Each structure stands twice: as C-alpha cells, then as structure tokens.
CSV table of C-alpha atoms and ligand atoms in Angstrom, one decimal:
chain,number,residue,atom,x,y,z
A,170,MET,CA,13.0,20.2,-0.6
A,171,ILE,CA,10.5,18.4,1.6
A,172,ARG,CA,9.8,14.9,0.3
A,173,HIS,CA,6.4,13.3,0.6
A,174,LEU,CA,5.0,9.9,-0.4
A,175,LEU,CA,1.5,10.6,-1.7
A,176,ALA,CA,1.5,8.0,-4.5
A,177,ASP,CA,3.9,5.2,-5.3
A,178,ASP,CA,5.6,7.1,-8.2
A,179,ASP,CA,6.8,9.8,-5.8
A,180,LEU,CA,9.8,7.4,-5.4
A,181,THR,CA,12.1,6.9,-8.4
A,182,PRO,CA,13.2,3.3,-9.1
A,183,ALA,CA,16.6,4.0,-7.4
A,184,GLU,CA,14.9,5.5,-4.3
A,185,GLN,CA,12.4,2.7,-4.1
A,186,SER,CA,15.2,0.2,-4.2
A,187,ALA,CA,17.2,2.1,-1.6
A,188,VAL,CA,14.1,2.1,0.8
A,189,LEU,CA,13.7,-1.7,0.3
A,190,ASP,CA,17.4,-2.3,1.0
A,191,LEU,CA,17.1,-0.2,4.2
A,192,ALA,CA,14.0,-2.1,5.2
A,193,ALA,CA,15.8,-5.4,4.8
A,194,ARG,CA,18.7,-4.1,7.0
A,195,MET,CA,16.2,-2.8,9.6
A,196,LYS,CA,14.4,-6.2,9.6
A,197,ALA,CA,17.7,-7.9,10.3
A,198,ASP,CA,18.7,-5.5,13.1
A,199,ARG,CA,15.2,-4.5,14.4
A,200,PHE,CA,16.3,-2.2,17.2
A,201,GLY,CA,19.5,-1.0,15.7
A,202,PHE,CA,18.3,2.2,14.0
A,203,THR,CA,17.1,5.2,16.0
A,204,PRO,CA,16.9,8.2,13.6
A,205,LEU,CA,14.0,9.6,15.6
A,206,ALA,CA,15.8,9.4,18.9
A,207,GLY,CA,15.3,12.6,20.9
A,208,PRO,CA,12.5,11.7,20.6
A,209,ARG,CA,11.0,13.3,17.6
A,210,SER,CA,7.2,12.9,17.2
A,211,VAL,CA,5.3,11.6,14.2
A,212,ALA,CA,1.5,12.3,13.8
A,213,VAL,CA,-0.4,9.3,12.4
A,214,LEU,CA,-3.9,10.3,11.6
A,215,PHE,CA,-6.9,8.2,10.6
A,216,ASP,CA,-10.0,9.3,8.7
A,217,LYS,CA,-10.8,5.5,8.1
A,218,GLN,CA,-10.4,2.3,10.1
A,219,SER,CA,-7.2,0.4,10.4
A,220,LEU,CA,-5.4,-2.4,12.2
A,221,ARG,CA,-2.1,-3.1,10.5
A,222,THR,CA,-1.3,0.4,9.4
A,223,ARG,CA,-2.1,1.9,12.8
A,224,ILE,CA,-0.1,-0.6,14.9
A,225,SER,CA,2.8,-0.9,12.5
A,226,PHE,CA,3.3,2.8,12.4
A,227,ASP,CA,2.9,3.1,16.1
A,228,ALA,CA,5.3,0.3,16.9
A,229,GLY,CA,7.7,1.3,14.1
A,230,ILE,CA,8.0,5.0,15.2
A,231,ALA,CA,8.7,3.8,18.7
A,232,GLU,CA,11.4,1.4,17.4
A,233,LEU,CA,13.1,4.3,15.6
A,234,GLY,CA,13.4,6.1,18.9
A,235,GLY,CA,10.5,8.4,18.2
A,236,HIS,CA,7.1,9.2,19.7
A,237,PRO,CA,4.0,8.2,17.8
A,238,LEU,CA,0.9,10.3,18.1
A,239,VAL,CA,-1.9,8.1,16.7
A,240,VAL,CA,-5.1,10.0,16.4
A,241,ASP,CA,-8.6,9.2,15.0
A,242,THR,CA,-9.6,12.4,13.3
A,243,GLN,CA,-13.2,12.2,14.5
A,244,VAL,CA,-11.9,13.6,17.8
A,245,THR,CA,-10.1,16.5,16.1
A,246,HIS,CA,-11.5,19.5,14.3
A,247,PHE,CA,-11.1,17.8,10.9
A,248,GLY,CA,-14.8,17.2,10.5
A,249,ARG,CA,-16.1,20.5,11.7
A,250,GLY,CA,-14.5,23.1,9.5
A,251,GLU,CA,-10.8,23.3,10.2
A,252,THR,CA,-9.1,23.3,6.8
A,253,LEU,CA,-6.6,20.6,5.9
A,254,ALA,CA,-4.3,23.4,4.9
A,255,ASP,CA,-4.3,24.8,8.4
A,256,ALA,CA,-4.0,21.3,9.9
A,257,GLY,CA,-0.9,20.8,7.7
A,258,ARG,CA,0.7,24.1,8.8
A,259,VAL,CA,-0.1,23.5,12.5
A,260,LEU,CA,1.1,19.9,12.7
A,261,SER,CA,4.3,20.8,11.0
A,262,ARG,CA,5.1,23.0,14.0
A,263,TYR,CA,4.9,19.9,16.3
A,264,VAL,CA,6.1,16.8,14.6
A,265,ALA,CA,8.8,15.5,12.3
A,266,ALA,CA,6.4,13.9,9.8
A,267,ILE,CA,2.7,13.4,9.2
A,268,VAL,CA,1.1,10.1,8.2
A,269,LEU,CA,-2.5,10.3,7.0
A,270,ARG,CA,-5.1,7.7,6.0
A,271,THR,CA,-8.0,9.5,4.3
A,272,HIS,CA,-10.6,9.5,1.6
A,273,GLY,CA,-9.9,11.5,-1.6
A,274,ASP,CA,-6.4,12.1,-2.8
A,275,ASP,CA,-7.2,15.9,-2.9
A,276,ARG,CA,-7.3,15.8,0.9
A,277,ILE,CA,-3.8,14.5,1.4
A,278,ALA,CA,-2.5,16.7,-1.4
A,279,GLU,CA,-3.9,19.7,0.5
A,280,VAL,CA,-2.1,18.7,3.7
A,281,ALA,CA,1.2,18.2,1.8
A,282,ALA,CA,0.9,21.5,0.0
A,283,HIS,CA,0.9,23.3,3.3
A,284,ALA,CA,3.1,21.0,5.5
A,285,THR,CA,6.7,21.8,6.0
A,286,VAL,CA,7.5,18.2,7.0
A,287,PRO,CA,7.2,14.9,5.0
A,288,VAL,CA,3.6,13.7,4.5
A,289,VAL,CA,3.0,9.9,4.0
A,290,ASN,CA,-0.1,8.4,2.4
A,291,ALA,CA,-1.3,5.6,4.7
A,292,LEU,CA,-4.1,4.8,2.2
A,293,THR,CA,-6.4,7.0,0.2
A,294,ASP,CA,-9.1,6.1,-2.2
A,295,GLY,CA,-6.5,6.3,-5.0
A,296,TYR,CA,-3.3,4.6,-3.6
A,297,HIS,CA,-1.8,2.5,-0.8
A,298,PRO,CA,1.9,3.1,-1.3
A,299,CYS,CA,3.1,1.9,2.1
A,300,GLN,CA,1.4,-1.5,1.4
A,301,LEU,CA,3.3,-1.8,-1.8
A,302,LEU,CA,6.7,-1.2,-0.2
A,303,ALA,CA,5.8,-4.1,2.1
A,304,ASP,CA,4.6,-6.2,-0.8
A,305,LEU,CA,7.8,-5.6,-2.8
A,306,LEU,CA,9.9,-6.5,0.2
A,307,THR,CA,8.0,-9.7,0.5
A,308,VAL,CA,8.4,-10.5,-3.2
A,309,ARG,CA,12.2,-9.8,-2.9
A,310,GLU,CA,12.3,-12.3,0.0
A,311,HIS,CA,10.2,-15.0,-1.6
A,312,CYS,CA,11.1,-14.7,-5.3
A,313,GLY,CA,14.7,-13.6,-5.0
A,314,GLY,CA,14.0,-10.1,-6.5
A,315,THR,CA,11.4,-8.1,-8.3
A,316,ALA,CA,12.7,-7.1,-11.7
A,317,GLY,CA,11.4,-9.4,-14.4
A,318,ARG,CA,8.9,-11.2,-12.2
A,319,THR,CA,5.3,-11.3,-13.2
A,320,LEU,CA,2.7,-10.1,-10.7
A,321,ALA,CA,-1.0,-10.6,-11.3
A,322,TYR,CA,-3.6,-8.6,-9.3
A,323,VAL,CA,-7.2,-9.9,-9.8
A,324,GLY,CA,-10.4,-8.4,-8.4
A,325,ASP,CA,-11.3,-4.7,-8.1
A,326,ALA,CA,-8.9,-3.3,-10.7
A,327,ALA,CA,-10.2,0.2,-10.1
A,328,ASN,CA,-9.2,0.5,-6.4
A,329,ASN,CA,-6.2,1.9,-4.5
A,330,LEU,CA,-4.4,-1.4,-4.4
A,331,ALA,CA,-4.7,-2.0,-8.2
A,332,HIS,CA,-3.3,1.5,-8.8
A,333,SER,CA,-0.4,1.0,-6.4
A,334,TYR,CA,0.5,-2.4,-7.9
A,335,LEU,CA,0.6,-0.8,-11.3
A,336,LEU,CA,2.8,2.1,-10.2
A,337,ALA,CA,5.1,0.5,-7.7
A,338,GLY,CA,5.4,-2.8,-9.6
A,339,ALA,CA,6.4,-0.9,-12.8
A,340,THR,CA,8.9,1.1,-10.7
A,341,ALA,CA,10.4,-2.2,-9.4
A,342,GLY,CA,10.7,-3.5,-13.0
A,343,MET,CA,8.0,-6.1,-12.7
A,344,HIS,CA,5.5,-7.3,-15.3
A,345,VAL,CA,2.2,-6.2,-13.7
A,346,ARG,CA,-1.1,-7.5,-15.0
A,347,VAL,CA,-4.3,-6.3,-13.3
A,348,ALA,CA,-7.6,-7.9,-14.1
A,349,GLY,CA,-11.1,-6.9,-13.1
A,350,PRO,CA,-14.6,-6.9,-14.6
A,351,ALA,CA,-15.8,-4.2,-17.0
A,352,GLY,CA,-16.6,-1.1,-14.9
A,353,PHE,CA,-13.8,-2.0,-12.4
A,354,GLN,CA,-10.8,-1.2,-14.6
A,355,PRO,CA,-7.9,1.0,-13.5
A,356,ASP,CA,-7.9,4.8,-14.0
A,357,PRO,CA,-6.4,5.4,-17.5
A,358,GLY,CA,-4.3,8.2,-16.1
A,359,VAL,CA,-2.7,5.9,-13.6
A,360,LEU,CA,-2.2,3.2,-16.3
A,361,GLY,CA,-0.5,5.8,-18.5
A,362,ARG,CA,1.9,6.8,-15.7
A,363,ALA,CA,2.7,3.1,-15.0
A,364,GLU,CA,3.4,2.5,-18.7
A,365,LYS,CA,5.8,5.4,-18.8
A,366,ILE,CA,7.7,4.1,-15.7
A,367,ALA,CA,7.8,0.5,-17.1
A,368,ALA,CA,9.3,1.8,-20.3
A,369,GLY,CA,12.3,3.0,-18.2
A,370,THR,CA,12.6,0.0,-15.9
A,371,GLY,CA,12.2,-3.0,-18.3
A,372,GLY,CA,8.9,-3.8,-16.7
A,373,SER,CA,5.4,-3.8,-18.3
A,374,VAL,CA,1.8,-3.2,-17.3
A,375,ARG,CA,-1.4,-4.6,-18.7
A,376,ALA,CA,-5.1,-4.1,-17.8
A,377,LEU,CA,-7.2,-7.2,-18.6
A,378,VAL,CA,-10.6,-8.5,-18.0
A,379,ASP,CA,-9.8,-12.3,-18.1
A,380,PRO,CA,-8.5,-13.4,-14.7
A,381,VAL,CA,-7.0,-16.6,-16.2
A,382,GLU,CA,-5.0,-14.6,-18.8
A,383,ALA,CA,-3.8,-12.4,-15.9
A,384,VAL,CA,-2.5,-15.2,-13.7
A,385,ARG,CA,-1.0,-17.4,-16.4
A,386,ASP,CA,2.6,-18.3,-15.4
A,387,ALA,CA,2.6,-15.5,-12.8
A,388,ASP,CA,5.2,-15.6,-10.1
A,389,VAL,CA,2.9,-13.7,-7.7
A,390,VAL,CA,-0.9,-13.5,-7.5
A,391,ALA,CA,-2.4,-10.7,-5.4
A,392,THR,CA,-5.9,-9.7,-4.5
A,393,ASP,CA,-7.9,-7.3,-2.2
A,394,THR,CA,-11.4,-6.8,-1.0
A,395,TRP,CA,-14.1,-6.2,-3.6
A,396,THR,CA,-15.6,-3.5,-1.3
A,397,SER,CA,-13.1,-0.9,-0.2
A,398,MET,CA,-13.7,1.4,2.8
A,399,GLY,CA,-16.2,4.0,1.8
A,400,GLN,CA,-17.8,1.9,-1.0
A,401,GLU,CA,-20.2,0.0,1.3
A,402,ASP,CA,-23.2,2.0,0.2
A,403,ASP,CA,-22.3,2.9,-3.4
A,404,GLY,CA,-25.2,0.8,-4.8
A,405,LEU,CA,-23.0,-1.3,-7.1
A,406,ASP,CA,-23.1,-5.1,-7.1
A,407,ARG,CA,-19.7,-5.9,-5.6
A,408,ILE,CA,-20.2,-9.7,-5.5
A,409,THR,CA,-21.6,-11.1,-8.7
A,410,PRO,CA,-19.3,-9.6,-11.3
A,411,PHE,CA,-16.3,-10.5,-9.2
A,412,LEU,CA,-17.0,-14.2,-8.7
A,413,PRO,CA,-14.7,-15.3,-11.5
A,414,TYR,CA,-11.8,-13.3,-9.9
A,415,GLN,CA,-11.8,-15.2,-6.6
A,416,VAL,CA,-8.3,-16.4,-5.8
A,417,ASN,CA,-8.9,-20.2,-5.3
A,418,THR,CA,-7.0,-23.4,-6.1
A,419,ALA,CA,-8.4,-23.6,-9.6
A,420,LEU,CA,-7.3,-20.1,-10.6
A,421,LEU,CA,-3.9,-20.6,-9.0
A,422,GLY,CA,-3.5,-23.7,-11.2
A,423,HIS,CA,-2.8,-21.3,-14.1
A,424,ALA,CA,0.1,-19.6,-12.3
A,425,ARG,CA,3.6,-21.0,-11.8
A,426,SER,CA,3.7,-24.1,-9.5
A,427,ASP,CA,5.7,-22.1,-7.0
A,428,VAL,CA,3.5,-19.0,-7.1
A,429,LYS,CA,3.3,-16.8,-4.1
A,430,VAL,CA,0.0,-15.3,-3.0
A,431,LEU,CA,-0.4,-11.8,-1.5
A,432,HIS,CA,-3.3,-10.2,0.2
A,433,CYS,CA,-2.9,-6.9,2.1
A,434,LEU,CA,-5.5,-8.0,4.7
A,435,PRO,CA,-8.1,-7.7,6.1
A,436,ALA,CA,-9.4,-10.6,4.0
A,437,HIS,CA,-13.0,-11.4,3.4
A,438,ARG,CA,-12.5,-15.1,3.5
A,439,ASP,CA,-14.2,-17.1,0.8
A,440,GLU,CA,-15.1,-14.0,-1.1
A,441,GLU,CA,-12.0,-12.6,-2.9
A,442,ILE,CA,-9.8,-15.4,-1.6
A,443,THR,CA,-10.6,-18.9,-0.3
A,444,SER,CA,-9.4,-19.9,3.2
A,445,GLU,CA,-7.8,-22.8,1.5
A,446,VAL,CA,-5.5,-20.5,-0.4
A,447,LEU,CA,-5.0,-17.9,2.3
A,448,ASP,CA,-3.9,-20.5,4.8
A,449,GLY,CA,-2.2,-22.7,2.2
A,450,PRO,CA,1.4,-23.3,1.2
A,451,HIS,CA,1.5,-20.5,-1.5
A,452,SER,CA,0.4,-17.8,0.9
A,453,VAL,CA,2.9,-15.3,2.2
A,454,VAL,CA,0.3,-12.9,3.7
A,455,PHE,CA,1.7,-12.9,7.2
A,456,ASP,CA,5.2,-12.1,6.1
A,457,GLN,CA,3.6,-9.4,4.0
A,458,ALA,CA,1.8,-8.0,7.0
A,459,GLU,CA,5.0,-8.0,9.1
A,460,ASN,CA,6.9,-6.2,6.4
A,461,ARG,CA,4.6,-3.2,6.7
A,462,LEU,CA,6.6,-2.4,9.9
A,463,HIS,CA,10.0,-2.7,8.4
A,464,ALA,CA,9.1,-0.9,5.1
A,465,GLN,CA,7.5,2.0,6.9
A,466,LYS,CA,10.4,2.4,9.3
A,467,ALA,CA,12.7,2.6,6.2
A,468,LEU,CA,10.4,5.0,4.4
A,469,LEU,CA,10.2,7.4,7.3
A,470,THR,CA,14.0,7.3,7.7
A,471,PHE,CA,14.5,7.9,3.9
A,472,LEU,CA,12.0,10.8,3.7
A,473,LEU,CA,13.4,12.6,6.8
A,474,GLU,CA,17.0,12.3,5.5
A,475,ALA,CA,16.0,13.3,1.9
A,476,SER,CA,14.1,16.3,3.2
A,477,SER,CA,17.0,17.6,5.3
A,478,SER,CA,19.6,17.4,2.6
B,811,CP,N1,-3.5,-3.6,4.8
B,811,CP,C1,-3.9,-2.6,5.6
B,811,CP,O1,-3.6,-1.4,5.3
B,811,CP,O2,-4.6,-2.9,6.7
B,811,CP,P1,-5.3,-2.0,7.7
B,811,CP,O3,-6.5,-1.4,7.0
B,811,CP,O4,-5.7,-2.9,8.9
B,811,CP,O5,-4.4,-0.9,8.2
B,812,NVA,N1,-8.8,-1.5,-0.9
B,812,NVA,C1,-9.0,-1.6,0.6
B,812,NVA,C2,-7.7,-1.8,1.2
B,812,NVA,C3,-7.7,-2.0,2.7
B,812,NVA,C4,-6.4,-2.2,3.4
B,812,NVA,C5,-9.7,-0.4,1.1
B,812,NVA,O1,-9.4,0.7,0.7
B,812,NVA,O2,-10.6,-0.5,2.0
C-alpha cells in the first residue's frame, strides 16, 4: 500500500516515534544515509511561497542521494486546466515521491488519490505536518522527550499550525493547549480526532480562549503568524483580536521558568512574537528550522520503505 502524509494523523504514534528516531540518527550522521541513491527523483511543488520548506527538501533529497525537482506550479499547467488527478498520475511515472504545498486539502487529496507514489503535505490550509515533525524533534532535544510535556500554542487557533499541533502533539503523548480569540478556534472535527488520539497516548488536548491559562506552567510555547498565506485579503481584522496572544516576556512569565519557545518562521517580529523573545534565551527557533531538514529526510525514507513493503 502506498503511504502518504497528508495530515499529521496519517502516522500512528509508533510510526511518528520511528520517524523521529530516524531523524535523530540522520542528524548525527548527516551524509550517511542514501536511500535515494541512483539517483531517484522527488518532485517538490509549490502553489504558495516558501523559504525553509523549499530549501530543506531540496538539500535533504540531495543528501539522501536523490535528485530534487523543485517547481513553482505557476510555470506548469496547474493553473490552466490540467486536473490534479492527471498531474498525480503523470508525476508518478517520473518520480519516487511527490511533495506539494498548496491551498485546500481537497487539492492534495486529489493528487494522492491518483498517485502511485507517496505524497507529502508541505503545508496546506489545513495542516503543516512536516513542520510538526521538526517541532517534535526539537522538543525531544530540548525537553528530553515529548510524552507528558505541555505545549501551548497561542494565536490563530484556526490555522494549519494549530491543527497540526493538536494532532501531532496528541500523537506524541503531549498535553496540547491551543488558545485563540473567538472566531479563530480550531476546527471541531480536528479537535475530535486529536481527542481520540490523546485518549490512546496518555496526552490531552484543550481549545481555550485565555492565553494565560494556555501557557500556565507550559514546557513549550509556540505561535505562528496571525495572517496565513492566502488570508491577506479575507477582510478580517487579524491584529486587534490577537494582541493579547502576542508571545512576549510578560506572557512567558506564566510558563515554566525553563520554557522553550517555538515559531515555525517566517516571524512577523513584534506582532505575534516580540524580537526580545524570538532572539532571547528561551527561543529554539533556529534549531527548529534546522530540524525541518532532518525530519523530512527521515519522513521520505520512512514513506518509501513503508510503501514498498
Ligand atoms: N515554516 C515554513 O514552512 O517556512 P516556509 O514557508 O519558508 O517554507
Ligand atoms: N500558518 C502559516 C505558516 C507558514 C509557514 C501559513 O500558512 O502561511
């Protein structure tokens, strides 16, 4: 069976843990794993902008011995009528895996439904599962593990990162609290899926409005932009309701004294997070960014192996 990663809960707790173990081994022996030697090619397609995802997949595929094909879809037929189903079928004839950053989750689901190689979600409106593998690797490194740790995500609790924190954090056995203003709360369906996962891993999930309640005694505090790609012109006030959710020194004062701060980047400095915090002693954001590379190398290796067995 072909294995995809479309949302965080496509990996079981055991599989997620195995990918993170492999990522740690790949980080320790950066050029020692070449499962794509041949080389086999991987298509990495972008409907939206990117810096980290683009470069970390490009470099990571090369480090695995493979050939990365990084393509902005504006130069393809994506926007002028070629169906995603046909694109999935065609690309499967050329490459070992397809990585796609796009808008609606229905778009990546259509590619995956017709692809005969693994499809990886490199960010959709609904989820950012590659980011979460990097974040969990970072939490392992800085907090000694994930199970039982409390992670608070504050800001736009309706966005892709909030959903991925709920699902991937629950899978890792974490206590996940997401807090955002009314109108920016997580999708109830995603929350329900995360609750079910948490019941099996010993973790827990909560959706809150109060940012102080969310970060109280947290081991990890995470945030993300208040305006995700594609939301720039949605007519909503994406500043005023979010001001109490800014990750600043005062808010961090409610967390554990050794709290670690995550931000997937790019940051809007002094909006969702102050420069003082981002550049301060609690911040692990550049380790987090580096871990995209290691986590994605491990993920691709895992999906290719799992799909061939
Ligand atoms: N964090 C992240 O996905 O960054 P990019 O948008 O730069 O890829
Ligand atoms: N929520 C953000 C994440 C960017 C990496 C977005 O979708 O734009």
